[in-house]
């Protein structure tokens, strides 16, 4: 019974963690990186990370 309880607790934690970092995953899939500070050239702001706590910046080469 104890192991079943721990497994259930883990799955709840994992679900909450996955949900919170959905924007972080989207940032990485867009080849962006999470930043504690606002994005500045040559980086552009393309979204958020960590549930809106951080900025998602993407490097854009100048043309």
PDB file of C-alpha atoms in Angstrom:
ATOM      1  CA  UNK A   1       0.000   0.000   0.000  1.00  0.00           C
ATOM      2  CA  UNK A   2       2.878   2.377   0.795  1.00  0.00           C
ATOM      3  CA  UNK A   3       4.463   2.062  -2.667  1.00  0.00           C
ATOM      4  CA  UNK A   4       1.102   2.756  -4.341  1.00  0.00           C
ATOM      5  CA  UNK A   5       0.768   5.972  -2.322  1.00  0.00           C
ATOM      6  CA  UNK A   6       4.242   7.146  -3.314  1.00  0.00           C
ATOM      7  CA  UNK A   7       3.600   6.382  -6.983  1.00  0.00           C
ATOM      8  CA  UNK A   8       0.348   8.382  -6.908  1.00  0.00           C
ATOM      9  CA  UNK A   9       2.096  11.283  -5.172  1.00  0.00           C
ATOM     10  CA  UNK A  10       4.825  11.267  -7.833  1.00  0.00           C
ATOM     11  CA  UNK A  11       2.314  11.297 -10.705  1.00  0.00           C
ATOM     12  CA  UNK A  12       0.502  14.281  -9.173  1.00  0.00           C
ATOM     13  CA  UNK A  13       3.805  16.129  -8.754  1.00  0.00           C
ATOM     14  CA  UNK A  14       4.856  15.290 -12.311  1.00  0.00           C
ATOM     15  CA  UNK A  15       1.528  16.498 -13.741  1.00  0.00           C
ATOM     16  CA  UNK A  16       1.775  19.805 -11.870  1.00  0.00           C
ATOM     17  CA  UNK A  17       5.414  20.260 -12.903  1.00  0.00           C
ATOM     18  CA  UNK A  18       4.661  19.483 -16.555  1.00  0.00           C
ATOM     19  CA  UNK A  19       1.744  21.909 -16.620  1.00  0.00           C
ATOM     20  CA  UNK A  20       3.776  24.739 -15.104  1.00  0.00           C
ATOM     21  CA  UNK A  21       6.586  24.369 -17.611  1.00  0.00           C
ATOM     22  CA  UNK A  22       4.457  24.126 -20.768  1.00  0.00           C
ATOM     23  CA  UNK A  23       5.639  27.586 -21.851  1.00  0.00           C
ATOM     24  CA  UNK A  24       9.240  26.580 -21.120  1.00  0.00           C
ATOM     25  CA  UNK A  25       8.888  23.546 -23.393  1.00  0.00           C
ATOM     26  CA  UNK A  26       7.298  25.717 -26.103  1.00  0.00           C
ATOM     27  CA  UNK A  27      10.212  28.156 -25.795  1.00  0.00           C
ATOM     28  CA  UNK A  28      12.785  25.388 -26.236  1.00  0.00           C
ATOM     29  CA  UNK A  29      10.853  23.882 -29.165  1.00  0.00           C
ATOM     30  CA  UNK A  30      11.061  27.313 -30.829  1.00  0.00           C
ATOM     31  CA  UNK A  31      14.839  27.222 -30.236  1.00  0.00           C
ATOM     32  CA  UNK A  32      14.598  29.966 -27.654  1.00  0.00           C
ATOM     33  CA  UNK A  33      16.229  30.199 -24.234  1.00  0.00           C
ATOM     34  CA  UNK A  34      14.876  31.309 -20.870  1.00  0.00           C
ATOM     35  CA  UNK A  35      16.220  34.560 -19.422  1.00  0.00           C
ATOM     36  CA  UNK A  36      15.867  36.283 -16.034  1.00  0.00           C
ATOM     37  CA  UNK A  37      16.334  39.691 -17.701  1.00  0.00           C
ATOM     38  CA  UNK A  38      14.503  41.304 -20.650  1.00  0.00           C
ATOM     39  CA  UNK A  39      15.781  40.212 -24.061  1.00  0.00           C
ATOM     40  CA  UNK A  40      18.068  42.655 -25.884  1.00  0.00           C
ATOM     41  CA  UNK A  41      19.536  42.655 -29.419  1.00  0.00           C
ATOM     42  CA  UNK A  42      20.378  40.388 -31.118  1.00  0.00           C
ATOM     43  CA  UNK A  43      17.879  38.439 -28.959  1.00  0.00           C
ATOM     44  CA  UNK A  44      14.148  38.986 -29.391  1.00  0.00           C
ATOM     45  CA  UNK A  45      11.372  38.220 -26.905  1.00  0.00           C
ATOM     46  CA  UNK A  46       9.256  35.340 -28.232  1.00  0.00           C
ATOM     47  CA  UNK A  47       7.327  34.407 -25.078  1.00  0.00           C
ATOM     48  CA  UNK A  48       7.712  33.293 -21.473  1.00  0.00           C
ATOM     49  CA  UNK A  49       9.225  30.471 -19.400  1.00  0.00           C
ATOM     50  CA  UNK A  50       8.476  28.939 -15.997  1.00  0.00           C
ATOM     51  CA  UNK A  51       4.801  29.875 -16.041  1.00  0.00           C
ATOM     52  CA  UNK A  52       5.450  33.490 -17.053  1.00  0.00           C
ATOM     53  CA  UNK A  53       8.215  34.146 -14.494  1.00  0.00           C
ATOM     54  CA  UNK A  54      11.022  34.336 -17.079  1.00  0.00           C
ATOM     55  CA  UNK A  55      11.322  35.696 -20.619  1.00  0.00           C
ATOM     56  CA  UNK A  56      11.892  33.458 -23.647  1.00  0.00           C
ATOM     57  CA  UNK A  57      14.524  34.964 -25.939  1.00  0.00           C
ATOM     58  CA  UNK A  58      15.545  33.815 -29.401  1.00  0.00           C
ATOM     59  CA  UNK A  59      18.694  34.775 -31.243  1.00  0.00           C
ATOM     60  CA  UNK A  60      17.995  36.386 -34.597  1.00  0.00           C
ATOM     61  CA  UNK A  61      20.897  37.051 -36.952  1.00  0.00           C
ATOM     62  CA  UNK A  62      20.890  40.503 -38.505  1.00  0.00           C
ATOM     63  CA  UNK A  63      20.202  40.436 -42.237  1.00  0.00           C
TER      64      UNK A  63
END
